[in-house]
PDB file of C-alpha atoms and ligand atoms in Angstrom:
ATOM      1  CA  UNK A 148     105.691 102.501  58.234  1.00 79.00           C
ATOM      2  CA  UNK A 149     104.891 100.585  61.126  1.00 85.00           C
ATOM      3  CA  UNK A 150     101.755  97.609  60.411  1.00 92.00           C
ATOM      4  CA  UNK A 151      99.348  98.154  63.173  1.00 96.00           C
ATOM      5  CA  UNK A 152      98.678  95.062  64.871  1.00 98.00           C
ATOM      6  CA  UNK A 153      94.971  93.710  65.244  1.00 98.00           C
ATOM      7  CA  UNK A 154      93.351  93.322  68.466  1.00 98.00           C
ATOM      8  CA  UNK A 155      92.229  90.927  69.440  1.00 98.00           C
ATOM      9  CA  UNK A 156      89.901  91.379  72.597  1.00 98.00           C
ATOM     10  CA  UNK A 157      89.055  88.538  75.734  1.00 97.00           C
ATOM     11  CA  UNK A 158      85.560  87.643  76.570  1.00 96.00           C
ATOM     12  CA  UNK A 159      86.534  84.416  79.149  1.00 93.00           C
ATOM     13  CA  UNK A 160      83.375  82.970  79.761  1.00 94.00           C
ATOM     14  CA  UNK A 161      84.762  81.192  82.474  1.00 90.00           C
ATOM     15  CA  UNK A 162      84.399  80.605  86.236  1.00 86.00           C
ATOM     16  CA  UNK A 163      88.065  80.376  86.500  1.00 76.00           C
ATOM     17  CA  UNK A 164      90.362  82.219  84.330  1.00 71.00           C
ATOM     18  CA  UNK A 165      93.390  83.810  85.988  1.00 68.00           C
ATOM     19  CA  UNK A 166      92.729  87.018  84.369  1.00 71.00           C
ATOM     20  CA  UNK A 167      89.073  87.442  85.187  1.00 71.00           C
ATOM     21  CA  UNK A 168      87.449  84.440  86.441  1.00 68.00           C
ATOM     22  CA  UNK A 169      83.817  84.473  86.863  1.00 74.00           C
ATOM     23  CA  UNK A 170      83.442  87.904  85.900  1.00 79.00           C
ATOM     24  CA  UNK A 171      81.331  86.915  82.261  1.00 78.00           C
ATOM     25  CA  UNK A 172      80.187  83.922  83.035  1.00 80.00           C
ATOM     26  CA  UNK A 173      76.410  84.849  82.641  1.00 89.00           C
ATOM     27  CA  UNK A 174      75.825  85.623  78.867  1.00 91.00           C
ATOM     28  CA  UNK A 175      74.175  88.840  79.222  1.00 94.00           C
ATOM     29  CA  UNK A 176      77.514  90.147  80.851  1.00 94.00           C
ATOM     30  CA  UNK A 177      79.483  88.438  78.630  1.00 96.00           C
ATOM     31  CA  UNK A 178      77.742  89.844  75.481  1.00 97.00           C
ATOM     32  CA  UNK A 179      77.741  93.838  77.278  1.00 97.00           C
ATOM     33  CA  UNK A 180      81.300  93.554  77.274  1.00 97.00           C
ATOM     34  CA  UNK A 181      82.086  91.646  73.665  1.00 98.00           C
ATOM     35  CA  UNK A 182      80.041  95.652  72.436  1.00 98.00           C
ATOM     36  CA  UNK A 183      82.176  97.066  75.093  1.00 98.00           C
ATOM     37  CA  UNK A 184      85.542  95.922  73.657  1.00 98.00           C
ATOM     38  CA  UNK A 185      84.524  96.624  70.136  1.00 98.00           C
ATOM     39  CA  UNK A 186      84.018 100.313  71.308  1.00 98.00           C
ATOM     40  CA  UNK A 187      87.164 100.336  72.908  1.00 98.00           C
ATOM     41  CA  UNK A 188      88.672  99.419  69.200  1.00 98.00           C
ATOM     42  CA  UNK A 189      88.268  96.115  69.333  1.00 98.00           C
ATOM     43  CA  UNK A 190      89.380  94.486  65.481  1.00 98.00           C
ATOM     44  CA  UNK A 191      88.516  90.890  66.652  1.00 98.00           C
ATOM     45  CA  UNK A 192      86.708  89.221  69.967  1.00 98.00           C
ATOM     46  CA  UNK A 193      87.629  85.772  71.351  1.00 98.00           C
ATOM     47  CA  UNK A 194      85.436  84.113  73.289  1.00 98.00           C
ATOM     48  CA  UNK A 195      86.147  81.138  75.018  1.00 97.00           C
ATOM     49  CA  UNK A 196      84.603  79.041  77.677  1.00 96.00           C
ATOM     50  CA  UNK A 197      87.412  76.813  79.008  1.00 94.00           C
ATOM     51  CA  UNK A 198      89.684  78.005  81.434  1.00 90.00           C
ATOM     52  CA  UNK A 199      93.635  77.465  80.850  1.00 86.00           C
ATOM     53  CA  UNK A 200      95.007  78.684  83.198  1.00 82.00           C
ATOM     54  CA  UNK A 201      98.254  76.278  85.180  1.00 78.00           C
ATOM     55  CA  UNK A 202      96.349  73.023  87.013  1.00 76.00           C
ATOM     56  CA  UNK A 203      92.506  74.134  85.993  1.00 81.00           C
ATOM     57  CA  UNK A 204      90.899  71.354  85.192  1.00 84.00           C
ATOM     58  CA  UNK A 205      88.298  70.608  81.692  1.00 90.00           C
ATOM     59  CA  UNK A 206      84.740  71.720  81.214  1.00 94.00           C
ATOM     60  CA  UNK A 207      82.720  69.185  80.090  1.00 96.00           C
ATOM     61  CA  UNK A 208      81.275  69.451  76.233  1.00 97.00           C
ATOM     62  CA  UNK A 209      78.484  70.668  77.020  1.00 97.00           C
ATOM     63  CA  UNK A 210      78.994  73.301  79.840  1.00 96.00           C
ATOM     64  CA  UNK A 211      81.552  74.456  76.892  1.00 97.00           C
ATOM     65  CA  UNK A 212      79.043  75.474  74.543  1.00 97.00           C
ATOM     66  CA  UNK A 213      76.524  76.400  77.265  1.00 96.00           C
ATOM     67  CA  UNK A 214      79.125  79.315  77.651  1.00 96.00           C
ATOM     68  CA  UNK A 215      80.063  80.283  74.085  1.00 97.00           C
ATOM     69  CA  UNK A 216      77.371  79.864  71.795  1.00 98.00           C
ATOM     70  CA  UNK A 217      74.683  82.054  73.015  1.00 98.00           C
ATOM     71  CA  UNK A 218      77.473  84.789  73.551  1.00 98.00           C
ATOM     72  CA  UNK A 219      79.273  84.103  69.790  1.00 98.00           C
ATOM     73  CA  UNK A 220      75.552  83.732  67.837  1.00 98.00           C
ATOM     74  CA  UNK A 221      74.293  87.506  69.647  1.00 98.00           C
ATOM     75  CA  UNK A 222      78.055  89.301  68.753  1.00 98.00           C
ATOM     76  CA  UNK A 223      78.162  88.149  65.653  1.00 98.00           C
ATOM     77  CA  UNK A 224      74.816  88.703  64.569  1.00 98.00           C
ATOM     78  CA  UNK A 225      75.483  92.408  65.749  1.00 98.00           C
ATOM     79  CA  UNK A 226      78.467  92.166  62.845  1.00 98.00           C
ATOM     80  CA  UNK A 227      81.641  91.732  65.391  1.00 98.00           C
ATOM     81  CA  UNK A 228      83.939  89.612  64.072  1.00 98.00           C
ATOM     82  CA  UNK A 229      84.549  86.444  66.311  1.00 98.00           C
ATOM     83  CA  UNK A 230      86.785  83.870  67.022  1.00 98.00           C
ATOM     84  CA  UNK A 231      86.138  81.111  69.019  1.00 98.00           C
ATOM     85  CA  UNK A 232      89.285  80.025  71.309  1.00 98.00           C
ATOM     86  CA  UNK A 233      88.630  76.493  72.026  1.00 98.00           C
ATOM     87  CA  UNK A 234      90.325  72.822  71.766  1.00 98.00           C
ATOM     88  CA  UNK A 235      87.157  71.056  70.546  1.00 98.00           C
ATOM     89  CA  UNK A 236      86.523  70.576  67.465  1.00 98.00           C
ATOM     90  CA  UNK A 237      82.810  70.354  68.090  1.00 98.00           C
ATOM     91  CA  UNK A 238      82.753  73.588  69.904  1.00 98.00           C
ATOM     92  CA  UNK A 239      84.608  75.372  66.649  1.00 98.00           C
ATOM     93  CA  UNK A 240      81.616  73.200  64.790  1.00 98.00           C
ATOM     94  CA  UNK A 241      78.742  75.040  66.965  1.00 98.00           C
ATOM     95  CA  UNK A 242      81.020  78.131  66.531  1.00 98.00           C
ATOM     96  CA  UNK A 243      81.414  78.885  63.017  1.00 98.00           C
ATOM     97  CA  UNK A 244      77.822  77.769  62.555  1.00 98.00           C
ATOM     98  CA  UNK A 245      77.245  80.206  65.125  1.00 98.00           C
ATOM     99  CA  UNK A 246      78.291  82.636  63.277  1.00 98.00           C
ATOM    100  CA  UNK A 247      82.791  82.728  64.261  1.00 98.00           C
ATOM    101  CA  UNK A 248      85.039  83.124  61.247  1.00 98.00           C
ATOM    102  CA  UNK A 249      88.358  82.488  63.371  1.00 98.00           C
ATOM    103  CA  UNK A 250      89.284  79.292  65.892  1.00 98.00           C
ATOM    104  CA  UNK A 251      92.410  80.199  68.175  1.00 98.00           C
ATOM    105  CA  UNK A 252      93.051  76.753  69.056  1.00 98.00           C
ATOM    106  CA  UNK A 253      95.380  76.937  71.853  1.00 97.00           C
ATOM    107  CA  UNK A 254      96.374  73.555  71.470  1.00 97.00           C
ATOM    108  CA  UNK A 255      97.095  73.684  67.724  1.00 98.00           C
ATOM    109  CA  UNK A 256      95.075  70.773  67.318  1.00 98.00           C
ATOM    110  CA  UNK A 257      97.078  68.644  69.096  1.00 98.00           C
ATOM    111  CA  UNK A 258      94.143  68.496  71.771  1.00 97.00           C
ATOM    112  CA  UNK A 259      91.770  67.125  68.874  1.00 98.00           C
ATOM    113  CA  UNK A 260      93.043  65.522  65.724  1.00 97.00           C
ATOM    114  CA  UNK A 261      89.306  66.345  63.729  1.00 98.00           C
ATOM    115  CA  UNK A 262      89.834  69.844  64.774  1.00 98.00           C
ATOM    116  CA  UNK A 263      92.241  71.089  61.281  1.00 98.00           C
ATOM    117  CA  UNK A 264      89.785  69.238  59.353  1.00 98.00           C
ATOM    118  CA  UNK A 265      86.401  71.046  60.901  1.00 98.00           C
ATOM    119  CA  UNK A 266      88.816  74.426  60.348  1.00 98.00           C
ATOM    120  CA  UNK A 267      89.045  73.148  57.181  1.00 98.00           C
ATOM    121  CA  UNK A 268      86.097  72.112  55.458  1.00 98.00           C
ATOM    122  CA  UNK A 269      84.405  75.898  56.689  1.00 98.00           C
ATOM    123  CA  UNK A 270      87.489  77.867  55.518  1.00 98.00           C
ATOM    124  CA  UNK A 271      88.152  79.613  58.708  1.00 98.00           C
ATOM    125  CA  UNK A 272      91.517  81.165  59.864  1.00 98.00           C
ATOM    126  CA  UNK A 273      92.969  79.074  62.721  1.00 98.00           C
ATOM    127  CA  UNK A 274      95.122  80.442  65.046  1.00 98.00           C
ATOM    128  CA  UNK A 275      97.757  77.557  66.019  1.00 98.00           C
ATOM    129  CA  UNK A 276      99.525  78.190  69.137  1.00 98.00           C
ATOM    130  CA  UNK A 277     102.416  76.371  70.384  1.00 98.00           C
ATOM    131  CA  UNK A 278     101.326  73.633  73.617  1.00 97.00           C
ATOM    132  CA  UNK A 279     102.644  71.074  75.070  1.00 96.00           C
ATOM    133  CA  UNK A 280      99.650  69.358  77.476  1.00 92.00           C
ATOM    134  CA  UNK A 281      95.948  70.712  79.045  1.00 92.00           C
ATOM    135  CA  UNK A 282      96.507  73.086  81.956  1.00 86.00           C
ATOM    136  CA  UNK A 283      96.311  70.537  84.190  1.00 86.00           C
ATOM    137  CA  UNK A 284      99.948  68.834  83.962  1.00 88.00           C
ATOM    138  CA  UNK A 285     101.415  71.271  81.677  1.00 89.00           C
ATOM    139  CA  UNK A 286     103.949  72.867  83.784  1.00 87.00           C
ATOM    140  CA  UNK A 287     105.882  68.892  84.100  1.00 92.00           C
ATOM    141  CA  UNK A 288     106.361  69.838  80.109  1.00 94.00           C
ATOM    142  CA  UNK A 289     108.426  73.262  81.024  1.00 95.00           C
ATOM    143  CA  UNK A 290     111.806  71.447  79.355  1.00 94.00           C
ATOM    144  CA  UNK A 291     113.379  72.978  76.702  1.00 97.00           C
ATOM    145  CA  UNK A 292     117.151  71.590  76.702  1.00 95.00           C
ATOM    146  CA  UNK A 293     117.749  70.594  73.083  1.00 94.00           C
ATOM    147  CA  UNK A 294     119.699  73.238  70.866  1.00 96.00           C
ATOM    148  CA  UNK A 295     118.199  76.347  70.753  1.00 96.00           C
ATOM    149  CA  UNK A 296     116.518  76.479  73.915  1.00 98.00           C
ATOM    150  CA  UNK A 297     112.593  77.333  73.420  1.00 98.00           C
ATOM    151  CA  UNK A 298     112.697  79.677  70.469  1.00 98.00           C
ATOM    152  CA  UNK A 299     114.166  76.284  68.656  1.00 98.00           C
ATOM    153  CA  UNK A 300     111.557  74.048  69.659  1.00 98.00           C
ATOM    154  CA  UNK A 301     108.596  76.091  69.892  1.00 98.00           C
ATOM    155  CA  UNK A 302     110.126  76.878  66.073  1.00 98.00           C
ATOM    156  CA  UNK A 303     110.110  73.446  64.750  1.00 98.00           C
ATOM    157  CA  UNK A 304     107.177  72.409  67.037  1.00 98.00           C
ATOM    158  CA  UNK A 305     105.254  74.589  65.046  1.00 98.00           C
ATOM    159  CA  UNK A 306     106.481  74.054  61.901  1.00 98.00           C
ATOM    160  CA  UNK A 307     105.497  70.308  62.605  1.00 98.00           C
ATOM    161  CA  UNK A 308     101.456  71.581  63.476  1.00 98.00           C
ATOM    162  CA  UNK A 309     101.499  73.506  60.193  1.00 98.00           C
ATOM    163  CA  UNK A 310     102.365  70.366  57.962  1.00 98.00           C
ATOM    164  CA  UNK A 311      99.663  68.929  59.851  1.00 98.00           C
ATOM    165  CA  UNK A 312      97.019  71.663  58.990  1.00 98.00           C
ATOM    166  CA  UNK A 313      97.788  71.967  55.485  1.00 98.00           C
ATOM    167  CA  UNK A 314      98.045  68.529  55.032  1.00 98.00           C
ATOM    168  CA  UNK A 315      94.506  68.599  56.140  1.00 98.00           C
ATOM    169  CA  UNK A 316      93.607  71.467  53.671  1.00 98.00           C
ATOM    170  CA  UNK A 317      93.503  74.363  55.538  1.00 98.00           C
ATOM    171  CA  UNK A 318      95.162  77.306  52.996  1.00 98.00           C
ATOM    172  CA  UNK A 319      98.137  78.729  53.958  1.00 98.00           C
ATOM    173  CA  UNK A 320      97.162  82.417  54.032  1.00 98.00           C
ATOM    174  CA  UNK A 321      94.263  81.098  57.223  1.00 98.00           C
ATOM    175  CA  UNK A 322      96.993  80.169  59.477  1.00 98.00           C
ATOM    176  CA  UNK A 323      98.520  82.234  61.932  1.00 98.00           C
ATOM    177  CA  UNK A 324     100.839  81.107  65.073  1.00 98.00           C
ATOM    178  CA  UNK A 325     100.898  81.869  68.154  1.00 98.00           C
ATOM    179  CA  UNK A 326     104.335  81.058  70.249  1.00 98.00           C
ATOM    180  CA  UNK A 327     101.687  80.791  73.563  1.00 98.00           C
ATOM    181  CA  UNK A 328     103.569  82.223  76.004  1.00 98.00           C
ATOM    182  CA  UNK A 329     102.895  81.261  79.898  1.00 96.00           C
ATOM    183  CA  UNK A 330     101.610  77.523  78.208  1.00 96.00           C
ATOM    184  CA  UNK A 331     104.294  75.291  79.367  1.00 96.00           C
ATOM    185  CA  UNK A 332     106.945  77.965  79.447  1.00 97.00           C
ATOM    186  CA  UNK A 333     108.593  79.454  82.728  1.00 96.00           C
ATOM    187  CA  UNK A 334     108.787  83.040  83.106  1.00 97.00           C
ATOM    188  CA  UNK A 335     112.156  83.188  81.184  1.00 97.00           C
ATOM    189  CA  UNK A 336     110.974  81.137  78.673  1.00 98.00           C
ATOM    190  CA  UNK A 337     108.606  83.680  77.993  1.00 98.00           C
ATOM    191  CA  UNK A 338     110.939  86.368  77.373  1.00 98.00           C
ATOM    192  CA  UNK A 339     113.084  84.361  75.963  1.00 98.00           C
ATOM    193  CA  UNK A 340     110.475  83.693  73.513  1.00 98.00           C
ATOM    194  CA  UNK A 341     109.735  87.698  72.834  1.00 98.00           C
ATOM    195  CA  UNK A 342     112.946  87.957  72.362  1.00 98.00           C
ATOM    196  CA  UNK A 343     112.952  85.468  69.973  1.00 98.00           C
ATOM    197  CA  UNK A 344     110.204  86.335  67.964  1.00 98.00           C
ATOM    198  CA  UNK A 345     111.563  87.126  64.285  1.00 98.00           C
ATOM    199  CA  UNK A 346     113.195  83.421  64.136  1.00 98.00           C
ATOM    200  CA  UNK A 347     109.311  82.014  64.402  1.00 98.00           C
ATOM    201  CA  UNK A 348     108.138  85.382  62.004  1.00 98.00           C
ATOM    202  CA  UNK A 349     110.835  83.803  60.096  1.00 98.00           C
ATOM    203  CA  UNK A 350     108.231  80.434  59.522  1.00 98.00           C
ATOM    204  CA  UNK A 351     106.682  82.803  57.329  1.00 98.00           C
ATOM    205  CA  UNK A 352     103.237  82.867  59.011  1.00 98.00           C
ATOM    206  CA  UNK A 353     101.454  85.563  60.629  1.00 98.00           C
ATOM    207  CA  UNK A 354     102.053  86.080  64.420  1.00 98.00           C
ATOM    208  CA  UNK A 355      99.493  86.370  67.306  1.00 98.00           C
ATOM    209  CA  UNK A 356     100.667  87.003  70.726  1.00 98.00           C
ATOM    210  CA  UNK A 357      99.043  87.137  73.794  1.00 98.00           C
ATOM    211  CA  UNK A 358     101.273  88.427  77.113  1.00 98.00           C
ATOM    212  CA  UNK A 359      98.243  90.616  78.764  1.00 97.00           C
ATOM    213  CA  UNK A 360      97.930  90.330  81.917  1.00 95.00           C
ATOM    214  CA  UNK A 361     100.455  86.889  82.412  1.00 96.00           C
ATOM    215  CA  UNK A 362     102.233  85.918  85.471  1.00 96.00           C
ATOM    216  CA  UNK A 363     105.664  86.556  83.781  1.00 97.00           C
ATOM    217  CA  UNK A 364     104.361  89.952  83.587  1.00 98.00           C
ATOM    218  CA  UNK A 365     103.090  89.776  87.773  1.00 97.00           C
ATOM    219  CA  UNK A 366     107.062  87.998  88.383  1.00 97.00           C
ATOM    220  CA  UNK A 367     108.882  91.163  86.637  1.00 97.00           C
ATOM    221  CA  UNK A 368     107.070  93.572  88.596  1.00 97.00           C
ATOM    222  CA  UNK A 369     106.741  91.922  92.090  1.00 97.00           C
ATOM    223  CA  UNK A 370     107.536  93.449  94.929  1.00 96.00           C
ATOM    224  CA  UNK A 371     109.887  91.571  97.634  1.00 95.00           C
ATOM    225  CA  UNK A 372     108.758  87.995  95.966  1.00 93.00           C
ATOM    226  CA  UNK A 373     104.702  88.787  95.857  1.00 97.00           C
ATOM    227  CA  UNK A 374     103.816  88.702  92.056  1.00 96.00           C
ATOM    228  CA  UNK A 375     101.997  92.318  91.215  1.00 97.00           C
ATOM    229  CA  UNK A 376      97.895  91.183  90.871  1.00 95.00           C
ATOM    230  CA  UNK A 377      96.900  90.803  87.455  1.00 94.00           C
ATOM    231  CA  UNK A 378      95.251  94.004  87.150  1.00 91.00           C
ATOM    232  CA  UNK A 379      97.971  95.686  88.014  1.00 95.00           C
ATOM    233  CA  UNK A 380     100.303  94.896  84.759  1.00 96.00           C
ATOM    234  CA  UNK A 381      98.612  96.724  82.221  1.00 95.00           C
ATOM    235  CA  UNK A 382     101.159  98.813  81.801  1.00 96.00           C
ATOM    236  CA  UNK A 383     103.803  96.126  80.921  1.00 97.00           C
ATOM    237  CA  UNK A 384     101.498  94.897  78.224  1.00 97.00           C
ATOM    238  CA  UNK A 385     101.038  98.457  76.784  1.00 97.00           C
ATOM    239  CA  UNK A 386     104.983  98.824  76.280  1.00 98.00           C
ATOM    240  CA  UNK A 387     104.976  94.813  74.404  1.00 98.00           C
ATOM    241  CA  UNK A 388     102.093  96.163  72.388  1.00 98.00           C
ATOM    242  CA  UNK A 389     104.072  98.900  71.469  1.00 97.00           C
ATOM    243  CA  UNK A 390     107.146  96.542  70.822  1.00 97.00           C
ATOM    244  CA  UNK A 391     105.706  93.889  69.021  1.00 98.00           C
ATOM    245  CA  UNK A 392     103.257  96.487  66.412  1.00 98.00           C
ATOM    246  CA  UNK A 393     106.965  97.702  65.624  1.00 96.00           C
ATOM    247  CA  UNK A 394     108.629  93.699  65.316  1.00 97.00           C
ATOM    248  CA  UNK A 395     105.911  93.263  62.941  1.00 97.00           C
ATOM    249  CA  UNK A 396     103.516  91.245  64.879  1.00 98.00           C
ATOM    250  CA  UNK A 397      99.943  90.531  62.956  1.00 98.00           C
ATOM    251  CA  UNK A 398      97.820  90.491  66.565  1.00 98.00           C
ATOM    252  CA  UNK A 399      97.792  90.929  69.823  1.00 98.00           C
ATOM    253  CA  UNK A 400      95.232  89.274  72.160  1.00 98.00           C
ATOM    254  CA  UNK A 401      94.711  91.707  75.234  1.00 98.00           C
ATOM    255  CA  UNK A 402      92.286  91.871  78.008  1.00 97.00           C
ATOM    256  CA  UNK A 403      92.243  96.173  78.360  1.00 97.00           C
ATOM    257  CA  UNK A 404      91.771  97.169  74.494  1.00 98.00           C
ATOM    258  CA  UNK A 405      91.727 100.363  74.697  1.00 98.00           C
ATOM    259  CA  UNK A 406      94.952 100.994  76.120  1.00 98.00           C
ATOM    260  CA  UNK A 407      96.430  99.002  73.539  1.00 98.00           C
ATOM    261  CA  UNK A 408      94.446 101.033  71.265  1.00 98.00           C
ATOM    262  CA  UNK A 409      95.519 104.000  72.283  1.00 98.00           C
ATOM    263  CA  UNK A 410      99.299 103.026  72.446  1.00 98.00           C
ATOM    264  CA  UNK A 411      98.406 101.602  68.327  1.00 98.00           C
ATOM    265  CA  UNK A 412      97.163 105.291  68.124  1.00 98.00           C
ATOM    266  CA  UNK A 413     100.171 106.545  69.167  1.00 97.00           C
ATOM    267  CA  UNK A 414     102.374 104.911  67.098  1.00 96.00           C
ATOM    268  CA  UNK A 415     100.037 105.559  64.139  1.00 95.00           C
ATOM    269  CA  UNK A 416     100.250 109.183  64.421  1.00 96.00           C
ATOM    270  CA  UNK A 417     103.967 109.401  64.743  1.00 94.00           C
ATOM    271  CA  UNK A 418     103.960 107.346  61.500  1.00 90.00           C
ATOM    272  CA  UNK A 419     101.828 109.484  59.353  1.00 90.00           C
ATOM    273  CA  UNK A 420     105.442 112.670  60.166  1.00 85.00           C
ATOM    274  CA  UNK A 421     107.002 112.810  57.100  1.00 67.00           C
ATOM    275  CA  UNK A 422     110.554 111.924  57.509  1.00 65.00           C
ATOM    276  CA  UNK A 423     110.950 116.047  56.367  1.00 64.00           C
ATOM    277  CA  UNK A 424     109.204 117.018  58.958  1.00 59.00           C
ATOM    278  CA  UNK A 425     111.199 115.766  61.950  1.00 55.00           C
TER     279      UNK A 425
HETATM  280  N1  PMM B 606      96.156  82.576  76.434  1.00 57.71           N
HETATM  281  C1  PMM B 606      95.258  82.468  76.982  1.00 57.71           C
HETATM  282  C2  PMM B 606      93.572  81.800  76.483  1.00 57.71           C
HETATM  283  N2  PMM B 606      93.995  81.509  74.678  1.00 57.71           N
HETATM  284  N3  PMM B 606      94.966  82.121  73.060  1.00 57.71           N
HETATM  285  C3  PMM B 606      96.147  82.658  72.014  1.00 57.71           C
HETATM  286  N4  PMM B 606      96.290  82.386  70.951  1.00 57.71           N
HETATM  287  N5  PMM B 606      97.120  82.926  73.019  1.00 57.71           N
HETATM  288  C4  PMM B 606      97.504  82.976  74.212  1.00 57.71           C
HETATM  289  O1  PMM B 606      98.217  83.252  74.760  1.00 57.71           O
HETATM  290  C5  PMM B 606      95.999  82.973  74.934  1.00 57.71           C
HETATM  291  C6  PMM B 606      94.907  82.091  74.275  1.00 57.71           C
HETATM  292  C7  PMM B 606      95.175  82.229  78.323  1.00 57.71           C
HETATM  293  O2  PMM B 606      94.905  84.062  79.035  1.00 57.71           O
HETATM  294  P1  PMM B 606      93.263  84.526  79.499  1.00 57.71           P
HETATM  295  O3  PMM B 606      93.707  83.265  80.216  1.00 57.71           O
HETATM  296  O4  PMM B 606      93.785  85.445  80.105  1.00 57.71           O
HETATM  297  O5  PMM B 606      92.553  84.143  78.083  1.00 57.71           O
END
């Protein structure tokens, strides 16, 4: 039996995300988009106000709060399970007060040392992603020369974050890890990580994976050296959705929730067949 992963639908309330920048910047548009993702089959809405595209500059904390809090308040009040995609403890705190129950921190607590204690205090679930540096200079950190390469480095660096999270009082069953595809990683690193995912799973925590629309898919599907445009990478992500579900990941962070849900429904349906019916 395949354990069906949870689907986290992305709501980027940003002017500059690489995948959908500017489309949902107005609160009403973001809220409507969130509702659409729920109707498409999202289990969680991941609401973020800071773009992490390579080279992006950071918004002010007030800007980030102004983008995400009205959207979180409305969607959580409507019954959605909400995660806040933020690296800032102040934003996480306000989001949890507004109804979010999950903090998705792409820096795994490295960007803001207060983050783990804020999450511990709230008893929230914490997604800790593998991260080395902010978007404006993360490319400089895409070097994995140690023994075991990128897979061992990500495993060891995530394990070190887990130690910090548990020491801050986050319960072990509230921790989710994420290999951070595309963050301080060249395309080959992301593929190697996907291939070696079981090594990260061996740390014993549920895994969330965000492959949707990322540049390693665009490069794979390039024509004549031009990466496939962001909106045409969906079928490749659907293939990964099935493969990652079969590998037992806990969750998938996706933009096109309907495509991912359809793929998971196919898996679920096949699992219903008893072996002697085949
Ligand atoms: N990727 C992005 C943003 N947040 N969070 C987690 N946990 N994992 C990811 O892979 C991840 C993330 C960047 O993608 P986007 O700009 O399309 O949201």
